[in-house]
Amino acid sequence: MTDSLLRRAQHSLAPAQRRDLEEIRDLCAQDPVANVVPMAHVEAALSSGSVPAGLWVVRRRAGWGREMAGAVWAGANVCAVLPEIDADAAEERMADVAAAVAGRISRPAALVGPAPVTLDLWGRVEPWWGPAREVRPRQVSMRIDGPARHVEPLNAAELELEAVRLARADDYDALLPACVHMFIGEVGYDPMRHGRASYEDRLHRLVRTGRAYIQYGVAEGRRQVVFKAEVGALAGGVAQLQGVWVHPELRGRGLARAGLAAVVAAVHTGTAPTVSLYVNDFNTPALASYDAVGFARVGTFATVMF
């Protein structure tokens, strides 16, 4: 069935070429917050001259040739970049893209991106990629461009809080348990049992490139990491925060708000003018923290996990 749909399709999916990179970058730049992950891979490709295997171009028949109609990043996660067009054309494009994705791309760990496109695509590829382990249809996309509102944490002296700072190589052993605890709570499985090598490689890379922030304090009677966050994606003037975490024993004391304010200030100073993130709509405490710091709600993401 997929092959017949591909033969009839007005849209095709093909590996990106170097000549496509600037046009894909321009597509991503139409919404740099929503498209920061694929934009990061495009910018890396433009810098290195090497196009990654996971970058695909959507083309539409136009006269005697084809024009670019979108792009897809297919790494551990799949993200589709499909600019808004009129409803009839969008329906045709989505049907063609879904058939092509199902036929040419292996099922990823997750399908992630702006909710309208992501959920529409999921509904069409589910016969090939389903069932999903979990679908999170409403995740609030947020951004902050100006100064964050600082909130002093409760009992800061008692907790012996140190300043939020970039993690160093010698912090890795203290940071890793915090990252694993966050991942299990957010994603639902232990990355040290499933994909440990790639998980640790990524964390080492974030530390090495100055994109992992930590704060030490006292919890459970000992000095350890009590707050952490990473810049998980960086491109187009946008730094997307991922892995925001507070030690469970210290939640509700304002550490997230104060830590986020410090991270935003640091990122604005030397990394990117815009800080973004997305969070599950049912995570009321996290949303309250982001609102308090000054993040604005700018859209809705969705994640389908396999």
XYZ file of N, CA and C in Angstrom, residues 4-271:
804
model
N 2.275 2.046 -3.534
C 1.318 2.635 -4.469
C 1.047 4.083 -4.150
N 1.009 4.414 -2.854
C 0.806 5.803 -2.464
C 1.993 6.658 -2.909
N 3.199 6.100 -2.777
C 4.373 6.850 -3.184
C 4.364 7.112 -4.691
N 3.918 6.166 -5.499
C 3.904 6.353 -6.945
C 2.917 7.430 -7.369
N 1.811 7.541 -6.627
C 0.797 8.540 -6.986
C 1.081 9.915 -6.386
N 2.005 9.985 -5.462
C 2.179 11.186 -4.664
C 2.643 12.386 -5.483
N 2.158 13.538 -5.108
C 2.635 14.799 -5.670
C 3.854 15.306 -4.908
N 4.107 14.725 -3.743
C 5.244 15.114 -2.915
C 6.182 13.927 -2.761
N 7.469 14.201 -2.741
C 8.466 13.151 -2.561
C 9.324 13.466 -1.352
N 9.967 12.433 -0.817
C 10.871 12.578 0.312
C 12.221 12.031 -0.125
N 13.247 12.877 -0.083
C 14.564 12.475 -0.559
C 15.638 12.967 0.405
N 16.760 12.264 0.496
C 17.861 12.740 1.337
C 18.294 14.142 0.928
N 18.531 14.982 1.909
C 18.959 16.352 1.621
C 20.347 16.355 0.991
N 20.587 17.328 0.124
C 21.893 17.548 -0.497
C 22.455 18.883 0.008
N 23.727 19.089 -0.200
C 24.345 20.336 0.270
C 23.643 21.560 -0.312
N 23.201 21.472 -1.546
C 22.539 22.613 -2.194
C 21.197 22.947 -1.544
N 20.649 22.005 -0.737
C 19.359 22.223 -0.082
C 19.478 22.929 1.258
N 20.675 22.971 1.827
C 20.813 23.345 3.234
C 20.323 24.761 3.542
N 20.674 25.724 2.714
C 20.256 27.097 3.004
C 18.745 27.254 2.912
N 18.128 26.548 1.984
C 16.671 26.635 1.863
C 15.989 25.959 3.052
N 16.546 24.846 3.524
C 15.985 24.202 4.720
C 16.147 25.119 5.926
N 17.303 25.771 6.022
C 17.524 26.716 7.121
C 16.481 27.824 7.093
N 16.158 28.321 5.910
C 15.153 29.373 5.804
C 13.769 28.868 6.232
N 13.448 27.624 5.898
C 12.181 27.036 6.349
C 12.136 26.964 7.872
N 13.219 26.484 8.475
C 13.263 26.375 9.937
C 13.163 27.748 10.592
N 13.755 28.755 9.964
C 13.787 30.100 10.538
C 12.415 30.763 10.579
N 11.423 30.197 9.875
C 10.070 30.750 9.958
C 9.500 30.600 11.368
N 9.962 29.608 12.111
C 9.588 29.440 13.514
C 10.783 28.823 14.236
N 11.777 29.632 14.600
C 13.015 29.090 15.158
C 12.842 28.381 16.492
N 11.814 28.732 17.256
C 11.574 28.033 18.527
C 11.052 26.625 18.260
N 10.075 26.508 17.384
C 9.503 25.196 17.087
C 10.489 24.295 16.375
N 11.382 24.882 15.568
C 12.251 24.099 14.696
C 13.703 24.088 15.134
N 13.978 24.347 16.401
C 15.365 24.474 16.847
C 16.148 23.175 16.676
N 15.523 22.020 16.847
C 16.266 20.761 16.717
C 16.699 20.513 15.275
N 15.793 20.515 14.293
C 16.286 20.350 12.923
C 17.219 21.470 12.481
N 16.956 22.701 12.945
C 17.837 23.813 12.601
C 19.261 23.557 13.097
N 19.403 22.949 14.272
C 20.736 22.663 14.805
C 21.507 21.737 13.872
N 20.831 20.748 13.320
C 21.507 19.819 12.412
C 21.829 20.488 11.076
N 20.967 21.387 10.633
C 21.236 22.114 9.394
C 22.440 23.038 9.574
N 22.492 23.761 10.692
C 23.619 24.658 10.930
C 24.924 23.877 11.036
N 24.880 22.706 11.687
C 26.085 21.879 11.774
C 26.531 21.423 10.383
N 25.561 21.090 9.538
C 25.886 20.653 8.182
C 26.482 21.792 7.368
N 25.934 22.990 7.510
C 26.472 24.144 6.789
C 27.895 24.452 7.242
N 28.150 24.258 8.528
C 29.474 24.537 9.065
C 30.502 23.502 8.623
N 30.103 22.240 8.629
C 31.045 21.155 8.324
C 31.120 20.805 6.841
N 30.049 21.130 6.110
C 29.981 20.728 4.709
C 29.554 19.295 4.516
N 29.208 18.615 5.621
C 28.788 17.215 5.564
C 27.318 17.110 5.943
N 26.487 16.615 5.056
C 25.051 16.528 5.305
C 24.735 15.242 6.065
N 24.071 15.332 7.218
C 23.772 14.123 7.989
C 22.742 13.245 7.289
N 22.864 11.947 7.508
C 21.976 10.993 6.839
C 20.520 11.159 7.249
N 20.270 11.739 8.409
C 18.900 11.857 8.897
C 18.127 13.055 8.382
N 18.728 13.877 7.537
C 18.054 15.083 7.051
C 17.425 14.801 5.689
N 16.104 15.021 5.599
C 15.341 14.725 4.392
C 14.634 15.980 3.893
N 14.400 16.017 2.589
C 13.701 17.144 1.962
C 12.367 16.658 1.403
N 11.315 17.441 1.649
C 10.010 17.201 1.028
C 9.913 18.095 -0.194
N 9.649 17.495 -1.367
C 9.519 18.274 -2.589
C 8.136 18.064 -3.209
N 7.640 19.111 -3.854
C 6.328 19.067 -4.515
C 6.510 19.267 -6.010
N 5.720 18.507 -6.775
C 5.750 18.690 -8.231
C 5.308 20.119 -8.569
N 6.069 20.784 -9.416
C 5.741 22.157 -9.838
C 6.178 22.323 -11.280
N 5.210 22.272 -12.190
C 5.548 22.370 -13.607
C 6.414 21.199 -14.026
N 7.592 21.522 -14.611
C 8.504 20.472 -15.052
C 9.476 20.052 -13.951
N 9.418 20.711 -12.819
C 10.375 20.386 -11.764
C 9.704 20.154 -10.423
N 10.483 20.327 -9.378
C 9.974 20.160 -8.021
C 10.481 21.311 -7.158
N 9.648 21.733 -6.211
C 10.039 22.792 -5.294
C 9.992 22.266 -3.865
N 10.803 22.874 -2.999
C 10.846 22.411 -1.623
C 9.549 22.761 -0.899
N 8.986 21.774 -0.194
C 7.726 21.980 0.521
C 7.851 21.659 2.003
N 9.048 21.285 2.446
C 9.237 20.965 3.850
C 10.503 20.162 4.040
N 10.730 19.762 5.279
C 11.900 18.954 5.611
C 11.559 18.061 6.790
N 12.326 17.015 6.950
C 12.150 16.078 8.065
C 13.517 15.755 8.637
N 13.630 15.856 9.951
C 14.835 15.370 10.633
C 14.493 14.017 11.259
N 15.285 12.993 10.940
C 15.058 11.652 11.462
C 16.327 11.147 12.127
N 16.431 11.418 13.422
C 17.522 10.893 14.221
C 16.919 9.959 15.256
N 17.326 10.125 16.521
C 16.663 9.366 17.586
C 15.179 9.723 17.621
N 14.879 11.008 17.367
C 13.501 11.473 17.241
C 13.259 11.943 15.810
N 12.001 11.926 15.392
C 11.613 12.469 14.091
C 10.888 13.786 14.306
N 11.325 14.826 13.593
C 10.705 16.158 13.645
C 10.410 16.588 12.211
N 9.181 17.005 11.956
C 8.788 17.457 10.629
C 8.685 18.974 10.592
N 9.257 19.581 9.556
C 9.181 21.024 9.340
C 8.296 21.238 8.126
N 7.052 21.605 8.380
C 6.075 21.757 7.300
C 5.359 23.098 7.476
N 5.810 24.125 6.777
C 5.208 25.463 6.926
C 3.723 25.453 6.604
N 2.998 26.394 7.210
C 1.554 26.480 7.007
C 1.234 26.837 5.556
N 0.232 26.128 4.995
C -0.293 26.413 3.657
C -1.802 26.228 3.729
N -2.518 26.450 2.615
C -3.969 26.337 2.675
C -4.387 24.890 2.953
N -5.598 24.721 3.461
C -6.033 23.440 4.011
C -5.989 22.297 3.000
N -6.465 22.528 1.778
C -6.485 21.460 0.784
C -5.076 21.013 0.419
N -4.190 21.980 0.214
C -2.811 21.648 -0.125
C -2.115 20.962 1.047
N -2.434 21.399 2.256
C -1.824 20.800 3.443
C -2.251 19.351 3.602
N -3.506 19.042 3.320
C -3.996 17.669 3.418
C -3.258 16.773 2.430
N -3.108 17.220 1.201
C -2.403 16.431 0.199
C -0.952 16.231 0.603
N -0.314 17.308 1.061
C 1.088 17.215 1.458
C 1.267 16.253 2.623
N 0.397 16.347 3.631
C 0.548 15.491 4.796
C 0.335 14.027 4.448
N -0.634 13.749 3.586
C -0.859 12.361 3.182
C 0.367 11.804 2.465
N 0.946 12.598 1.572
C 2.131 12.152 0.838
C 3.332 11.983 1.765
N 3.534 12.950 2.652
C 4.673 12.887 3.567
C 4.559 11.682 4.495
N 3.369 11.447 5.023
C 3.185 10.317 5.930
C 3.493 8.993 5.239
N 3.001 8.835 4.022
C 3.269 7.597 3.280
C 4.754 7.438 3.012
N 5.411 8.545 2.653
C 6.847 8.487 2.379
C 7.647 8.208 3.643
N 7.293 8.852 4.741
C 7.981 8.623 6.016
C 7.848 7.165 6.438
N 6.639 6.628 6.351
C 6.417 5.234 6.740
C 7.212 4.282 5.857
N 7.382 4.654 4.598
C 8.073 3.778 3.676
C 9.586 3.889 3.707
N 10.130 5.036 4.172
C 11.564 5.265 4.024
C 12.315 5.462 5.341
N 11.594 5.706 6.446
C 12.256 6.004 7.716
C 11.845 4.965 8.753
N 12.824 4.429 9.463
C 12.535 3.463 10.516
C 11.891 4.157 11.707
N 11.095 3.418 12.462
C 10.431 3.995 13.627
C 11.465 4.525 14.615
N 11.322 5.764 15.048
C 12.296 6.371 15.960
C 11.943 6.084 17.417
N 12.699 6.698 18.327
C 12.349 6.628 19.744
C 11.116 7.472 20.035
N 10.960 8.565 19.273
C 9.811 9.455 19.486
C 9.563 10.293 18.245
N 8.341 10.742 18.128
C 7.915 11.709 17.127
C 7.589 12.979 17.899
N 8.283 14.090 17.574
C 8.208 15.293 18.405
C 8.077 16.529 17.524
N 7.297 17.504 18.000
C 7.227 18.780 17.302
C 5.920 19.498 17.550
N 5.664 20.566 16.804
C 4.409 21.301 16.956
C 3.222 20.348 16.868
N 2.285 20.495 17.796
C 1.212 19.511 17.946
C 0.378 19.282 16.685
N -0.065 20.307 15.962
C -0.923 20.035 14.797
C -0.259 19.107 13.779
N 0.999 19.373 13.448
C 1.707 18.549 12.461
C 2.038 17.183 13.037
N 2.542 17.161 14.267
C 2.992 15.903 14.867
C 1.843 14.928 15.060
N 0.717 15.393 15.566
C -0.416 14.498 15.804
C -1.064 14.054 14.501
N -1.101 14.948 13.514
C -1.627 14.574 12.202
C -0.744 13.485 11.581
N 0.567 13.700 11.629
C 1.495 12.714 11.076
C 1.375 11.384 11.812
N 1.274 11.435 13.133
C 1.137 10.210 13.919
C -0.127 9.441 13.538
N -1.228 10.134 13.366
C -2.468 9.463 12.999
C -2.353 8.709 11.680
N -1.475 9.186 10.804
C -1.322 8.560 9.487
C -0.280 7.435 9.482
N 0.766 7.550 10.312
C 1.808 6.509 10.311
C 1.565 5.436 11.365
N 0.547 5.619 12.194
C 0.291 4.652 13.269
C 0.166 3.210 12.761
N -0.480 2.943 11.595
C -0.545 1.549 11.142
C 0.818 0.908 10.936
N 1.843 1.717 10.626
C 3.192 1.181 10.422
C 4.030 1.265 11.695
N 3.898 2.342 12.442
C 4.776 2.581 13.590
C 4.137 2.232 14.932
N 2.850 2.044 14.959
C 2.178 1.812 16.230
C 2.436 0.425 16.777
N 2.000 0.171 18.015
C 1.370 1.152 18.903
C 2.397 2.042 19.598
N 1.964 3.195 20.054
C 2.831 4.091 20.810
C 2.882 3.643 22.267
N 4.030 3.862 22.880
C 4.138 3.602 24.321
C 3.374 4.658 25.111
N 3.424 5.895 24.628
C 2.688 6.988 25.281
C 2.552 8.139 24.302
N 1.408 8.813 24.320
C 1.191 10.010 23.509
C 0.931 11.175 24.448
N 1.723 12.230 24.307
C 1.515 13.447 25.089
C 1.090 14.540 24.112
N -0.210 14.741 23.985
C -0.719 15.603 22.911
C -0.660 17.101 23.186
N -0.462 17.488 24.442
C -0.509 18.919 24.779
C 0.675 19.262 25.675
N 1.720 19.745 25.056
C 2.894 20.213 25.782
C 3.076 21.693 25.467
N 3.208 22.486 26.494
C 3.245 23.943 26.333
C 4.644 24.375 25.883
N 4.717 25.024 24.729
C 5.968 25.586 24.230
C 6.108 27.003 24.780
N 7.297 27.314 25.338
C 7.512 28.590 26.007
C 8.845 29.194 25.581
N 8.931 30.521 25.715
C 10.178 31.214 25.396
C 10.332 32.430 26.298
N 11.577 32.850 26.457
C 11.873 34.085 27.179
C 13.016 34.778 26.464
N 12.816 36.062 26.169
C 13.809 36.838 25.441
C 14.455 37.917 26.311
N 13.738 38.374 27.333
C 14.270 39.397 28.216
C 14.777 38.802 29.516
N 15.099 39.647 30.475
C 15.609 39.173 31.769
C 14.576 38.319 32.493
N 15.052 37.311 33.185
C 14.169 36.475 33.998
C 13.878 37.169 35.323
N 12.726 36.852 35.887
C 12.373 37.356 37.215
C 12.972 36.422 38.264
N 13.842 36.941 39.092
C 14.521 36.116 40.093
C 13.637 35.895 41.313
N 13.638 34.678 41.806
C 12.918 34.331 43.034
C 13.910 33.670 43.975
N 14.096 34.224 45.151
C 15.051 33.664 46.107
C 14.488 32.377 46.694
N 15.236 31.277 46.646
C 14.736 30.024 47.229
C 14.614 30.107 48.743
N 13.683 29.343 49.283
C 13.485 29.309 50.725
C 14.649 28.587 51.397
N 15.079 29.107 52.541
C 16.115 28.451 53.356
C 17.387 28.176 52.567
N 17.810 29.134 51.756
C 18.995 28.941 50.922
C 20.235 28.674 51.761
N 20.371 29.410 52.877
C 21.543 29.217 53.733
C 21.534 27.831 54.365
N 20.369 27.411 54.828
C 20.246 26.093 55.457
C 20.618 24.978 54.484
N 20.269 25.160 53.210
C 20.547 24.140 52.195
C 21.972 24.236 51.663
N 22.721 25.248 52.117
C 24.112 25.451 51.689
C 24.224 25.477 50.162
N 23.327 26.242 49.556
C 23.292 26.301 48.095
C 24.500 27.041 47.544
N 25.116 26.448 46.538
C 26.180 27.107 45.803
C 25.564 27.769 44.569
N 26.329 28.584 43.898
C 25.816 29.273 42.721
C 25.582 28.285 41.573
N 24.571 28.573 40.766
C 24.361 27.807 39.538
C 25.528 28.108 38.596
N 26.098 27.063 38.025
C 27.250 27.253 37.139
C 27.292 26.142 36.096
N 28.172 26.312 35.106
C 28.386 25.268 34.125
C 29.060 24.066 34.772
N 28.604 22.889 34.404
C 29.229 21.667 34.890
C 30.600 21.495 34.241
N 31.521 20.930 35.003
C 32.849 20.591 34.505
C 32.990 19.071 34.426
N 34.069 18.627 33.844
C 34.294 17.187 33.712
C 34.292 16.499 35.078
N 34.832 17.180 36.090
C 34.901 16.535 37.406
C 33.559 16.550 38.142
N 32.534 17.159 37.550
C 31.177 17.105 38.112
C 30.378 15.933 37.550
N 30.913 15.251 36.557
C 30.115 14.273 35.815
C 29.511 13.201 36.715
N 30.308 12.644 37.614
C 29.798 11.557 38.464
C 28.667 12.015 39.379
N 28.667 13.288 39.758
C 27.581 13.820 40.585
C 26.371 14.187 39.740
N 26.618 14.593 38.504
C 25.525 15.002 37.617
C 24.757 13.809 37.067
N 25.441 12.733 36.744
C 24.799 11.598 36.081
C 23.588 11.056 36.842
N 23.658 10.811 38.157
C 22.460 10.290 38.848
C 21.263 11.224 38.764
N 21.507 12.526 38.813
C 20.414 13.486 38.688
C 19.779 13.394 37.311
N 20.610 13.267 36.279
C 20.095 13.160 34.909
C 19.292 11.880 34.721
N 19.783 10.788 35.261
C 19.079 9.511 35.134
C 17.745 9.564 35.870
N 17.722 10.149 37.068
C 16.476 10.269 37.829
C 15.455 11.089 37.052
N 15.903 12.202 36.454
C 15.004 13.019 35.655
C 14.475 12.241 34.460
N 15.357 11.519 33.764
C 14.982 10.799 32.551
C 13.946 9.727 32.859
N 14.154 8.983 33.918
C 13.195 7.931 34.278
C 11.827 8.533 34.574
N 11.818 9.635 35.320
C 10.548 10.266 35.658
C 9.843 10.862 34.461
N 10.598 11.368 33.503
C 10.014 12.043 32.353
C 9.695 11.088 31.212
N 10.608 10.182 30.914
C 10.473 9.330 29.730
C 9.922 7.949 30.074
N 10.208 7.467 31.286
C 9.570 6.227 31.715
C 10.426 4.982 31.676
N 11.722 5.104 31.357
C 12.595 3.938 31.440
C 14.003 4.390 31.816
N 14.828 3.451 32.250
C 16.171 3.740 32.742
C 17.154 3.760 31.565
N 17.733 4.919 31.243
C 18.655 4.982 30.103
C 19.962 4.237 30.353
N 20.238 3.888 31.615
C 21.448 3.127 31.912
C 21.274 1.652 31.592
N 20.038 1.232 31.377
C 19.775 -0.156 30.986
C 19.441 -0.278 29.502
N 19.002 0.812 28.915
C 18.612 0.808 27.505
C 19.292 1.986 26.813
N 20.372 1.730 26.102
C 21.069 2.799 25.387
C 22.037 3.584 26.227
N 22.677 2.917 27.192
C 23.574 3.624 28.111
C 24.697 4.366 27.395
N 25.335 3.723 26.428
C 26.490 4.334 25.760
C 26.110 5.649 25.092
N 25.012 5.657 24.325
C 24.615 6.883 23.634
C 24.149 7.946 24.624
N 23.493 7.510 25.705
C 23.028 8.464 26.714
C 24.222 9.156 27.379
N 25.213 8.371 27.779
C 26.380 8.966 28.435
C 27.218 9.782 27.456
N 27.313 9.347 26.209
C 28.040 10.130 25.213
C 27.434 11.522 25.068
N 26.107 11.550 25.034
C 25.429 12.842 24.873
C 25.682 13.736 26.090
N 25.594 13.168 27.294
C 25.810 13.968 28.493
C 27.251 14.465 28.560
N 28.198 13.608 28.241
C 29.597 14.054 28.196
C 29.753 15.216 27.214
N 29.098 15.124 26.062
C 29.215 16.177 25.052
C 28.626 17.491 25.555
N 27.485 17.424 26.238
C 26.877 18.640 26.766
C 27.765 19.295 27.815
N 28.393 18.493 28.652
C 29.312 19.039 29.655
C 30.522 19.655 28.964
N 31.083 18.933 28.026
C 32.299 19.383 27.334
C 32.079 20.679 26.561
N 30.886 20.856 25.996
C 30.610 22.043 25.181
C 29.981 23.188 25.967
N 29.931 23.072 27.297
C 29.418 24.162 28.109
C 27.926 24.365 28.010
N 27.176 23.253 27.987
C 25.721 23.358 27.857
C 24.981 22.631 28.971
N 25.696 22.292 30.049
C 25.056 21.644 31.201
C 25.271 22.519 32.431
N 24.174 22.877 33.099
C 24.226 23.745 34.274
C 23.847 22.946 35.521
N 24.554 23.219 36.619
C 24.297 22.500 37.871
C 24.337 23.459 39.053
N 23.745 22.980 40.138
C 23.836 23.678 41.417
C 23.984 22.631 42.509
N 24.945 22.839 43.371
C 25.141 21.949 44.512
C 24.455 22.517 45.745
N 24.049 21.627 46.627
C 23.476 21.989 47.908
C 23.444 20.749 48.779
N 22.779 20.859 49.902
C 22.688 19.730 50.825
C 21.298 19.123 50.743
N 21.245 17.835 50.444
C 20.004 17.065 50.432
C 20.319 15.679 50.968
N 19.392 15.145 51.716
C 19.585 13.830 52.335
C 20.847 13.811 53.189
N 21.177 14.978 53.760
C 22.305 15.069 54.678
C 23.673 15.113 54.041
N 23.742 15.292 52.710
C 25.062 15.339 52.065
C 25.046 16.309 50.891
N 26.249 16.773 50.522
C 26.397 17.685 49.389
C 26.212 16.904 48.097
N 25.331 17.413 47.234
C 25.089 16.771 45.953
C 24.423 17.765 45.005
N 24.245 17.368 43.756
C 23.537 18.214 42.802
C 22.074 18.299 43.212
N 21.562 19.524 43.355
C 20.168 19.706 43.760
C 19.321 20.372 42.673
N 19.989 20.947 41.669
C 19.297 21.530 40.517
C 20.192 21.340 39.307
N 19.548 21.078 38.152
C 20.334 20.975 36.923
C 19.422 21.230 35.729
N 20.038 21.637 34.631
C 19.337 21.855 33.366
C 20.379 21.850 32.259
N 19.967 21.437 31.059
C 20.877 21.426 29.927
C 20.294 22.217 28.762
N 21.180 22.806 27.966
C 20.785 23.357 26.671
C 20.859 22.188 25.700
N 19.726 21.550 25.475
C 19.705 20.337 24.675
C 19.783 20.574 23.193
N 19.339 21.741 22.747
C 19.414 22.101 21.322
C 19.728 23.587 21.229
N 20.572 23.937 20.265
C 21.017 25.321 20.134
C 21.177 25.647 18.657
N 20.361 26.589 18.164
C 20.439 26.976 16.754
C 19.537 28.172 16.502
N 19.855 28.938 15.479
C 18.998 30.034 15.065
C 18.742 31.071 16.133
N 19.700 31.236 17.041
C 19.519 32.192 18.131
C 18.629 31.703 19.244
N 18.318 30.412 19.259
C 17.445 29.811 20.275
C 18.200 28.720 21.019
N 18.133 28.752 22.337
C 18.678 27.696 23.184
C 17.501 26.991 23.850
N 17.301 25.727 23.510
C 16.184 24.976 24.090
C 16.652 24.245 25.347
N 16.051 24.585 26.481
C 16.384 23.903 27.728
C 15.700 22.552 27.783
N 16.428 21.571 28.268
C 15.900 20.230 28.475
C 16.396 19.728 29.829
N 15.721 18.733 30.351
C 16.211 18.079 31.563
C 16.216 18.946 32.801
N 15.287 19.901 32.922
C 15.220 20.721 34.133
C 14.789 19.826 35.295
N 15.563 19.868 36.400
C 15.341 18.917 37.499
C 15.728 19.552 38.826
N 14.938 19.235 39.859
C 15.248 19.614 41.239
C 15.214 18.348 42.082
N 16.128 18.229 42.992
C 16.148 17.057 43.882
C 14.776 16.893 44.544
N 14.212 15.673 44.527
C 12.848 15.467 45.060
C 12.653 15.961 46.485
N 13.679 15.845 47.322
C 13.549 16.250 48.721
C 13.382 17.761 48.867
N 13.805 18.526 47.851
C 13.836 19.985 47.967
C 12.802 20.680 47.088
N 11.906 19.946 46.516
C 10.909 20.566 45.645
C 9.913 21.392 46.462
N 9.401 22.452 45.833
C 8.466 23.334 46.509
C 9.131 24.447 47.287
N 10.450 24.599 47.160
C 11.175 25.627 47.908
C 11.707 26.742 47.012
N 11.340 26.733 45.749
C 11.765 27.799 44.856
C 13.096 27.568 44.173
N 13.688 26.368 44.289
C 14.973 26.115 43.643
C 14.858 26.148 42.123
N 13.761 25.634 41.589
C 13.594 25.631 40.138
C 13.536 27.056 39.599
N 12.772 27.911 40.264
C 12.638 29.287 39.788
C 13.968 30.031 39.846
N 14.660 29.915 40.970
C 15.937 30.607 41.105
C 16.975 30.029 40.152
N 16.990 28.707 40.030
C 17.944 28.076 39.130
C 17.697 28.439 37.686
N 16.439 28.434 37.275
C 16.092 28.802 35.903
C 16.471 30.248 35.603
N 16.230 31.144 36.560
C 16.591 32.544 36.355
C 18.087 32.678 36.113
N 18.873 31.924 36.872
C 20.325 31.969 36.707
C 20.746 31.389 35.358
N 20.123 30.302 34.947
C 20.451 29.689 33.663
C 20.084 30.630 32.518
N 18.894 31.225 32.586
C 18.469 32.155 31.531
C 19.458 33.308 31.403
N 19.867 33.863 32.535
C 20.824 34.970 32.501
C 22.139 34.540 31.864
N 22.607 33.349 32.211
C 23.876 32.857 31.660
C 23.765 32.601 30.160
N 22.656 32.010 29.731
C 22.468 31.721 28.304
C 22.356 33.009 27.505
N 21.611 33.986 28.037
C 21.479 35.268 27.346
C 22.831 35.972 27.214
N 23.691 35.788 28.197
C 24.976 36.485 28.193
C 25.920 35.964 27.119
N 25.986 34.649 26.968
C 27.010 34.144 26.067
C 26.594 33.112 25.056
N 25.296 32.760 25.014
C 24.917 31.638 24.164
C 23.862 31.983 23.128
